[in-house]
Short mmCIF file of C-alpha atoms in Angstrom, two decimals:
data_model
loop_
_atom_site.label_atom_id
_atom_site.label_comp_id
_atom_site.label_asym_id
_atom_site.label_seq_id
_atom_site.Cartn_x
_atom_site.Cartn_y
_atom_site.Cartn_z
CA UNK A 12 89.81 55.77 80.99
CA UNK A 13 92.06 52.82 82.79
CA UNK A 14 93.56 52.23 85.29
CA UNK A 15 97.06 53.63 84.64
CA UNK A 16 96.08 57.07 83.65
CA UNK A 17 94.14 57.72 86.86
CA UNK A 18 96.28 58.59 89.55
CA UNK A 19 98.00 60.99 86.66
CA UNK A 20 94.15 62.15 86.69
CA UNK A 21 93.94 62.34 89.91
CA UNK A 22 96.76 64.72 90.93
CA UNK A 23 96.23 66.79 87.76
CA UNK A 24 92.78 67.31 89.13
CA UNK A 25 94.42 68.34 92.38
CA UNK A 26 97.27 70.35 91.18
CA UNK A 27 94.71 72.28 89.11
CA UNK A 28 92.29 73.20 92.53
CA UNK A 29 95.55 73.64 94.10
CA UNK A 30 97.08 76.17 91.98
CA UNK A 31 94.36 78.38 92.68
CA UNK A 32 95.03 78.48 95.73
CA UNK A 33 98.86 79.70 94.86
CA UNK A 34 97.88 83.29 95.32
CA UNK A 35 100.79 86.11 95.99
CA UNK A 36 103.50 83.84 95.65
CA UNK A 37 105.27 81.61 93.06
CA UNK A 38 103.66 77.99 92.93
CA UNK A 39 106.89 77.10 95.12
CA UNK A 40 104.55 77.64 97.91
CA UNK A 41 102.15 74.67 96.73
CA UNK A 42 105.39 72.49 97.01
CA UNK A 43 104.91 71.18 100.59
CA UNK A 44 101.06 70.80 99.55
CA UNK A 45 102.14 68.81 96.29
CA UNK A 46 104.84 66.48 98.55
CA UNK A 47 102.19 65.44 101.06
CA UNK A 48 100.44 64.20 97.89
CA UNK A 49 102.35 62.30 95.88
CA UNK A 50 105.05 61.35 98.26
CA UNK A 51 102.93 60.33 101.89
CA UNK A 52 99.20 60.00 101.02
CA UNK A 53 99.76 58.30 97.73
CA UNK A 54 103.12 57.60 97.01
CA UNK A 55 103.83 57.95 93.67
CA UNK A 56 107.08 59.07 93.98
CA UNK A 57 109.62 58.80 96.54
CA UNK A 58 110.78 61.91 99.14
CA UNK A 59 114.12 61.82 97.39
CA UNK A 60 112.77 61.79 93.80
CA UNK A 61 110.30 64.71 94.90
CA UNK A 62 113.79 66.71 95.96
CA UNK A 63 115.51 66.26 92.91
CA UNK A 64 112.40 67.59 90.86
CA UNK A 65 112.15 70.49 92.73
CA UNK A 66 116.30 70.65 92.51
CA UNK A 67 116.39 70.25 88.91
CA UNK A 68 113.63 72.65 88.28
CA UNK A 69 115.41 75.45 90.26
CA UNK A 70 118.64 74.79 88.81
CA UNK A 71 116.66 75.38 85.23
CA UNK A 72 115.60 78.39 83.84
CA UNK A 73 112.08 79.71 83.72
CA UNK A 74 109.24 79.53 86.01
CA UNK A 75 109.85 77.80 89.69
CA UNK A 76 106.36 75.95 88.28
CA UNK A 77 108.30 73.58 86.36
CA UNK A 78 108.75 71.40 89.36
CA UNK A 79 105.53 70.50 88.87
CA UNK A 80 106.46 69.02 85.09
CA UNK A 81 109.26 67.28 86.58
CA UNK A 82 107.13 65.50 89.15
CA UNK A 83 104.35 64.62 86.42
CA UNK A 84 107.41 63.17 84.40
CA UNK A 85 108.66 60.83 87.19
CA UNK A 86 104.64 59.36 87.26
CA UNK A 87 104.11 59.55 83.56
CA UNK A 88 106.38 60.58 81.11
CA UNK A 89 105.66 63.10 78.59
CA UNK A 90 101.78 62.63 79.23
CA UNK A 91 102.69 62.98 82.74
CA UNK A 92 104.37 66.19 82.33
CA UNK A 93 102.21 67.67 80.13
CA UNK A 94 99.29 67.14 82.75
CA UNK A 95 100.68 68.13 85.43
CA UNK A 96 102.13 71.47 83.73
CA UNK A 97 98.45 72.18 81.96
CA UNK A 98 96.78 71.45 85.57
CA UNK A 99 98.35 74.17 86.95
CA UNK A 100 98.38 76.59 84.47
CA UNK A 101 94.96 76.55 82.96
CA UNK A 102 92.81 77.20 85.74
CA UNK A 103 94.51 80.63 86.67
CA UNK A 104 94.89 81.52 83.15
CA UNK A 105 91.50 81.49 82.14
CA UNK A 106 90.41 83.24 84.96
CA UNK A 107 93.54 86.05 84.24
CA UNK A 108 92.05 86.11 80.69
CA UNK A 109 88.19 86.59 82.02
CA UNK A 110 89.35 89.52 84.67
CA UNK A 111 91.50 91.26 81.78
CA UNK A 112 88.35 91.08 79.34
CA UNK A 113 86.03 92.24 81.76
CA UNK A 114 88.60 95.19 81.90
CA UNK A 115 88.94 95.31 86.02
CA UNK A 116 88.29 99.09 86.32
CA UNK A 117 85.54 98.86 88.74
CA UNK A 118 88.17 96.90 91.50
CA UNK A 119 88.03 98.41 95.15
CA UNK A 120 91.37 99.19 95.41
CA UNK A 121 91.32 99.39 99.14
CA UNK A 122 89.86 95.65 99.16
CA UNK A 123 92.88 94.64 96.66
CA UNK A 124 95.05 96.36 98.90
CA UNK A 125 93.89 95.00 102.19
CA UNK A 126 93.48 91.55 99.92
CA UNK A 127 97.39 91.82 98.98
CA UNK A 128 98.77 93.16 102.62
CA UNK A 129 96.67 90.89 104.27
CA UNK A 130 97.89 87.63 102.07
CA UNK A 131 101.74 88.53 102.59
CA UNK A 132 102.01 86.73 105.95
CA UNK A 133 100.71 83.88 104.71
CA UNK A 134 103.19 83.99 101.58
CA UNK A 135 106.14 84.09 104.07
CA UNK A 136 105.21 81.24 106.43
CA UNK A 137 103.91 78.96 102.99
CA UNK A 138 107.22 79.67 101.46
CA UNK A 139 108.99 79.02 104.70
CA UNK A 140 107.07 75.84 104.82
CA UNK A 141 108.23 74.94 101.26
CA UNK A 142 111.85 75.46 102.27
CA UNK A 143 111.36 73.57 105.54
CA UNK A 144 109.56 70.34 103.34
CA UNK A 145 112.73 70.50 100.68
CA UNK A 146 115.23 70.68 103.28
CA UNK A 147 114.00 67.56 105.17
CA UNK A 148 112.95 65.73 102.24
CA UNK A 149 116.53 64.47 100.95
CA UNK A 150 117.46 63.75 104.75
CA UNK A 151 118.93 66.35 107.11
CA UNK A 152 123.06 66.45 108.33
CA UNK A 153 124.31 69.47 110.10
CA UNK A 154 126.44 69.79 107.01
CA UNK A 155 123.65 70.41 104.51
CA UNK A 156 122.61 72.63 106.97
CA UNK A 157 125.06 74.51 107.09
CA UNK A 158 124.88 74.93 103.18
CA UNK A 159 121.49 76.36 103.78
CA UNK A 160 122.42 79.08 106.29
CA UNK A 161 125.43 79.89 103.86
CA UNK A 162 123.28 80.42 100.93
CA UNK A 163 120.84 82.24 102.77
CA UNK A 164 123.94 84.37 103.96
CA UNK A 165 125.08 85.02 100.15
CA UNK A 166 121.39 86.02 98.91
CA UNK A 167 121.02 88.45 101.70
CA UNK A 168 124.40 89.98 101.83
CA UNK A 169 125.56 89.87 98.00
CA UNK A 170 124.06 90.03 94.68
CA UNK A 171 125.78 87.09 93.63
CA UNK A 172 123.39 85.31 90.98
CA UNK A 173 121.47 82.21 92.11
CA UNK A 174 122.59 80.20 89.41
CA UNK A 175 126.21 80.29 90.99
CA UNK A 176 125.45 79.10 94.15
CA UNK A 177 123.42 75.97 92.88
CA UNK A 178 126.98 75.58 91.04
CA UNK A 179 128.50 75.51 93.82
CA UNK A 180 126.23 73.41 95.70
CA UNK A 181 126.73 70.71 93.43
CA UNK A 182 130.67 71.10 93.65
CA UNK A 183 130.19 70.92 97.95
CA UNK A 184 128.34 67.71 97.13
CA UNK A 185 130.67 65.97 94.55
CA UNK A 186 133.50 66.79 97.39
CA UNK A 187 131.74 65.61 99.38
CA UNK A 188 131.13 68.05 101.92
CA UNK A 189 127.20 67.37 102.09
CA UNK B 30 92.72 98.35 72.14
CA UNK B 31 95.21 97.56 69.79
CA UNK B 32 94.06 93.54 70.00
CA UNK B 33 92.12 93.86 66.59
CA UNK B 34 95.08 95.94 64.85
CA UNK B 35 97.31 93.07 65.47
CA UNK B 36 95.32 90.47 63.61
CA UNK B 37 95.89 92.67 60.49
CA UNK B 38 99.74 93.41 58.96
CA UNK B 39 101.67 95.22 61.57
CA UNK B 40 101.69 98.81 60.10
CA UNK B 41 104.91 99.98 59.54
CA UNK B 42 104.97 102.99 61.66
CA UNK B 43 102.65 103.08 64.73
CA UNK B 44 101.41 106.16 64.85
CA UNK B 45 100.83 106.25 68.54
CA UNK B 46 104.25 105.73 69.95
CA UNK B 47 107.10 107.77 67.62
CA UNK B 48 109.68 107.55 70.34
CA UNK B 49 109.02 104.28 72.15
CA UNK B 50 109.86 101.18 70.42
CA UNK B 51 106.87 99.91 68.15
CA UNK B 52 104.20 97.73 69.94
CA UNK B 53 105.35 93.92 69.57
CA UNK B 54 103.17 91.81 67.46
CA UNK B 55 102.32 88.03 68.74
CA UNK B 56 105.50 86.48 67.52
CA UNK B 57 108.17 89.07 69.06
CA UNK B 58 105.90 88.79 72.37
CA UNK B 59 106.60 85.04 71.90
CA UNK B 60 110.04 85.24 71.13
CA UNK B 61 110.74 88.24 73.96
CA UNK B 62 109.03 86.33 76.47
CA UNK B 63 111.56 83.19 75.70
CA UNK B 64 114.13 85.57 76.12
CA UNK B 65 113.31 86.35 79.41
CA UNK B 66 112.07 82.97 80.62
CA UNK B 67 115.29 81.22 79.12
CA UNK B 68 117.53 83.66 81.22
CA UNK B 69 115.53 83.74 84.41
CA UNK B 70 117.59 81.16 86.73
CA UNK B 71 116.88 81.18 90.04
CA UNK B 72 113.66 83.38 89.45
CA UNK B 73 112.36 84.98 86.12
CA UNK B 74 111.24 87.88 88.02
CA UNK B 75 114.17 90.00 88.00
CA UNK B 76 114.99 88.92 84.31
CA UNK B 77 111.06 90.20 83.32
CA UNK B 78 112.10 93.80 85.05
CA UNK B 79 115.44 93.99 82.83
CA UNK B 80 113.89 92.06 79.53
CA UNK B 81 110.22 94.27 79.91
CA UNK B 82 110.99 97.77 81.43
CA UNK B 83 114.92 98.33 80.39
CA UNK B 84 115.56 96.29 77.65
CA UNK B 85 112.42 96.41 75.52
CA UNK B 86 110.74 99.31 77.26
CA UNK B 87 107.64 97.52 76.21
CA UNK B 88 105.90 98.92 79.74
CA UNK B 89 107.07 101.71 82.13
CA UNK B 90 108.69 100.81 85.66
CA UNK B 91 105.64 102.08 86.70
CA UNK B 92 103.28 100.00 84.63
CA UNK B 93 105.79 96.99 85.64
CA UNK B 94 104.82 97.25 89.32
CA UNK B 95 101.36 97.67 88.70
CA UNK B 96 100.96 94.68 86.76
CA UNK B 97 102.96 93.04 89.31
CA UNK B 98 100.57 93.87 92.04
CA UNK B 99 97.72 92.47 89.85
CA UNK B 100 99.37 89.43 88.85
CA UNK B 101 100.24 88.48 92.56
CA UNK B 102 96.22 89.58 93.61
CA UNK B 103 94.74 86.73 91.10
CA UNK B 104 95.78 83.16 91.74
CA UNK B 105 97.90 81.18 90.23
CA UNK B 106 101.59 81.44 89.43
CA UNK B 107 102.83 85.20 89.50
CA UNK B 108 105.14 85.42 86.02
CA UNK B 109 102.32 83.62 83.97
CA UNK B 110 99.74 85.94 84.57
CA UNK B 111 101.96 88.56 84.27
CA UNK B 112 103.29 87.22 81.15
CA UNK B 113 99.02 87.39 80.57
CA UNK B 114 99.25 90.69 81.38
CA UNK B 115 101.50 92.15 78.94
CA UNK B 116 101.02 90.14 76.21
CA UNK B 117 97.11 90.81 76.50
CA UNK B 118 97.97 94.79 76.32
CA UNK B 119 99.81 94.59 72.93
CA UNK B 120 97.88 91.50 71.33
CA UNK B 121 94.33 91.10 73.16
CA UNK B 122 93.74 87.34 74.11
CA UNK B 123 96.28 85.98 71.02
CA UNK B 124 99.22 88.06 72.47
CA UNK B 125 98.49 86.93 75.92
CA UNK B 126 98.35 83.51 74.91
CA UNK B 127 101.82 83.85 72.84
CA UNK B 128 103.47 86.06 75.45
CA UNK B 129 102.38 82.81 78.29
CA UNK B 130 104.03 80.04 75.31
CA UNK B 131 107.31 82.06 74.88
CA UNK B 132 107.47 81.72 79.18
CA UNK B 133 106.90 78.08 79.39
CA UNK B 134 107.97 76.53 75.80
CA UNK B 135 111.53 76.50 76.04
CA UNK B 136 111.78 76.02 80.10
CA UNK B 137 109.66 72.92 79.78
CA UNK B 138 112.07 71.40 76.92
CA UNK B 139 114.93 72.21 78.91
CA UNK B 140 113.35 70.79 82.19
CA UNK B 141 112.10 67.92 80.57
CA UNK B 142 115.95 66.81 78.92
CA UNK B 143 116.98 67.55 82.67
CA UNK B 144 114.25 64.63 83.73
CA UNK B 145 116.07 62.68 81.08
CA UNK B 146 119.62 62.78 82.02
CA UNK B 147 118.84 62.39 85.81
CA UNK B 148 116.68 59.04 84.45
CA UNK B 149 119.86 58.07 83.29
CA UNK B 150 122.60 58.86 85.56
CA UNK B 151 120.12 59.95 88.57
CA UNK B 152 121.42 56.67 90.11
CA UNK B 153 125.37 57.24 90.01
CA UNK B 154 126.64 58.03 93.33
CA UNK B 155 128.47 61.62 91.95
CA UNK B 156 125.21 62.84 90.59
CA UNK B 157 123.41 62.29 93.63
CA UNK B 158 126.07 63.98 95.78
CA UNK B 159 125.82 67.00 93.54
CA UNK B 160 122.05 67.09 93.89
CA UNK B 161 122.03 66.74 97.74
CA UNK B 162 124.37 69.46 97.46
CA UNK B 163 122.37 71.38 94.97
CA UNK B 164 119.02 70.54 97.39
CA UNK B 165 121.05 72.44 99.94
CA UNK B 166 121.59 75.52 98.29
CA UNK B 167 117.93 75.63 96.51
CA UNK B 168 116.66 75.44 100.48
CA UNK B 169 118.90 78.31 100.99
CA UNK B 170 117.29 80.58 97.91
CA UNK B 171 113.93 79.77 99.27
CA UNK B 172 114.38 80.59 102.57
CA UNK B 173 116.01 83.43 101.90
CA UNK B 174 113.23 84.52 99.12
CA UNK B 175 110.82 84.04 102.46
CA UNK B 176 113.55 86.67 104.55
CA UNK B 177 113.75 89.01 101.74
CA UNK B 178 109.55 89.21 101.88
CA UNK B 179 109.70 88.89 105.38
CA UNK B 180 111.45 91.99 106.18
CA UNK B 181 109.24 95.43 104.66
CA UNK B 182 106.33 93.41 106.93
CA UNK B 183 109.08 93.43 110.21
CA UNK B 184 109.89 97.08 109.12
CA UNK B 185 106.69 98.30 109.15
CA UNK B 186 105.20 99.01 112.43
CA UNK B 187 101.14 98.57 111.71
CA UNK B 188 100.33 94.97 112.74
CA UNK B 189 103.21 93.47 112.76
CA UNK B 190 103.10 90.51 115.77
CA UNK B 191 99.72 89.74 113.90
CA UNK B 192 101.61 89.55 110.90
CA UNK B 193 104.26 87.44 112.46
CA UNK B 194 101.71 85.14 114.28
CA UNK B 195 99.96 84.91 110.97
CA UNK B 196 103.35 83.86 109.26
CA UNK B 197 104.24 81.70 111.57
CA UNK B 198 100.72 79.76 111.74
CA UNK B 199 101.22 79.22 108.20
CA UNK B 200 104.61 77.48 108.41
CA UNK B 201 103.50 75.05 111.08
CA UNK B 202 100.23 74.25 109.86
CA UNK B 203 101.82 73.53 106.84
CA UNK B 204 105.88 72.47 107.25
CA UNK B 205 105.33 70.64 110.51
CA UNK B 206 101.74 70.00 111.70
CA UNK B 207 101.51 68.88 107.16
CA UNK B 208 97.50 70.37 107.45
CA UNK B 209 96.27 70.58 103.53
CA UNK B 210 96.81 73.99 102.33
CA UNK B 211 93.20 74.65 101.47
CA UNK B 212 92.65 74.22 105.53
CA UNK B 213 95.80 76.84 105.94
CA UNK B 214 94.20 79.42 103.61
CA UNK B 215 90.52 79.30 104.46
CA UNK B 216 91.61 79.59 108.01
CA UNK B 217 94.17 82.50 108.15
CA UNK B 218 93.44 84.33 104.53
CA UNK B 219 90.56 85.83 105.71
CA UNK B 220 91.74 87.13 109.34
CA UNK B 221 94.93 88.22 107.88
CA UNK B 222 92.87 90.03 104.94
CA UNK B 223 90.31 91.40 107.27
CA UNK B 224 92.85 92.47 109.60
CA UNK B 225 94.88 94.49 106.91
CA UNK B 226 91.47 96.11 105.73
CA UNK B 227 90.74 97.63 108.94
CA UNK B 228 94.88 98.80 109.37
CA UNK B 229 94.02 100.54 105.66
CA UNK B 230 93.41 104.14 106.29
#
């Protein structure tokens, strides 16, 4: 259409081939995917603006997707987000849709089982990935490091709720401890 | 099916389920899923489990973890097709659809007034100390999501250096070596699959 709406095009395209690719996992693990995109190959955004998306969007309620909307935002405003949020849910929906209709009774369980056991490997090392892309995007200090291994210390150990510890994230950082 | 029952009147008394609650039409599969979406920080997963199975009892544990396991077989992001999932059983394709807007209407207002206000005050040096501290601790849940899945796979005995060596081929093709994902999962989903088909008794 011009010439402003295409990269918007562009990564909506991608987002939307990408998300199907998002299988056994949240679309977290598309995140370091998504920042070679748009932060080294085409730079729409900047590596800092990419971690506060994904910051903001985790700090939010609802789906860990949302990133995605916060990303299309920083490029294009409400179009932007709305593009970016469509691309990754339509293509997976339909398909959801067309299995459910077709009524998947004939499946070979042992192949979805194999299919799922055989994915989960892949799910931990992509979502490791994702953590290891957010955590050197914004810039790495022993201090924010340590922030990491503490949080990953209070998930494990306690059933403190997330929400909590992003809280109190953001008071380490406005005391400066990050 | 009950899809075609719920395009008429929702009859007062289903006569199918006298002790369970009645089946949700379109609009309380909208407005439930909200529910659940607008209180699932950190992960609507856990929130769908209380809001679906305990609080609703809309499905059965059961039912819950079957439809889990489905959702996470077809691609895409897990909650929305299980959000799919449900709504599809009470409402056919219109309470799927309205079960998938009640999940991502109200998170994407809220995320988008979040884009706002960092537009505004994204700049001010407080703000961006509380994000880099914020950054920190969202690292920390992800990582830690990554453990948590990690460890039935380190528990179980079947496979489990190939598992590992899988894993870890993963992160570095993708974290360090920053190979596309489609390379990553053409490459390593199908020895991984193939290799948990042949472990399957």
């Amino acid at each position: 259409m011009n010439g402003e709406l295409s990269p918007l095009l562009s990564l909506s395209l991608y987002l939307a081939l990408a998300s199907m690719m998002a299988i056994g996992g949240g679309v977290i693990m598309l995140a370091p995917d998504v920042h070679s995109y748009v932060v080294d190959i085409h730079h729409l955004i900047t590596s800092e603006q990419f971690a506060a998306a994904f910051t903001l969007a985790q700090a939010a309620p609802g789906p860990n997707l949302l990133f995605v909307t916060l990303i299309g935002w920083q490029i294009g405003g409400l179009k932007g987000a709305l593009a970016t949020t469509l691309a990754v849910i339509v293509p997976s929906s339909a398909l959801t849709l067309v299995i459910l209709r077709i009524a998947s009774r004939t499946t070979d369980s042992r192949l979805a089982r194999a299919f799922k056991a055989g994915m989960a490997p892949l799910s931990v090392g992509l979502l490791a990935a994702a953590a290891w892309v957010l955590g050197t995007a914004a810039g790495v200090s022993f201090r924010s490091g340590l922030l990491v291994v503490l949080t990953i210390g209070f998930i494990l150990r306690t059933k403190l709720n997330p929400v909590l510890l992003i809280a109190g994230g953001a008071v380490a950082g406005l005391l400066g401890f990050v | 099916m009950t899809s075609s029952d719920q395009l008429a009147p929702a009859p007062p008394d289903p006569p199918d389920r006298p002790a369970a609650p009645a089946a949700p039409d379109n609009w309380a599969l909208f407005v439930g899923f909200s529910r659940i979406a607008l209180s699932g920080f950190g992960g609507v997963l856990p929130f769908a489990y209380r809001g679906l199975v305990e609080q609703r009892q809309w499905i059965t544990a059961a039912e819950f973890a079957e439809l889990l396991a489905g959702s996470q077989v077809i691609p895409g992001p897990t909650i929305c097709n299980m959000s799919l999932m449900v709504g599809f059983r009470f409402g056919g394709v219109r309470g799927a659809l309205s079960a998938l807007g009640g999940m991502l209407a109200g998170p994407f207002v809220i995320v988008i007034l979040l884009g706002i206000a960092h537009q505004r005050v994204g700049g001010l040096a407080p703000v961006r100390a509380a994000l880099t501290g914020m950054s920190a601790v969202a690292t920390g849940l992800i990582a830690a999501t990554a453990i948590k899945m990690a460890l039935p796979m380190l528990r179980r005995p079947g496979g489990r250096t190939l598992n590992v060596v899988l894993a870890l081929l993963a992160f570095g093709g993708l974290g360090l070596w920053k190979l596309p994902m489609i390379l990553v999962i053409a490459v390593l989903g199908p020895v991984g699959v193939a290799l948990a088909y042949r472990r399957d008794p």
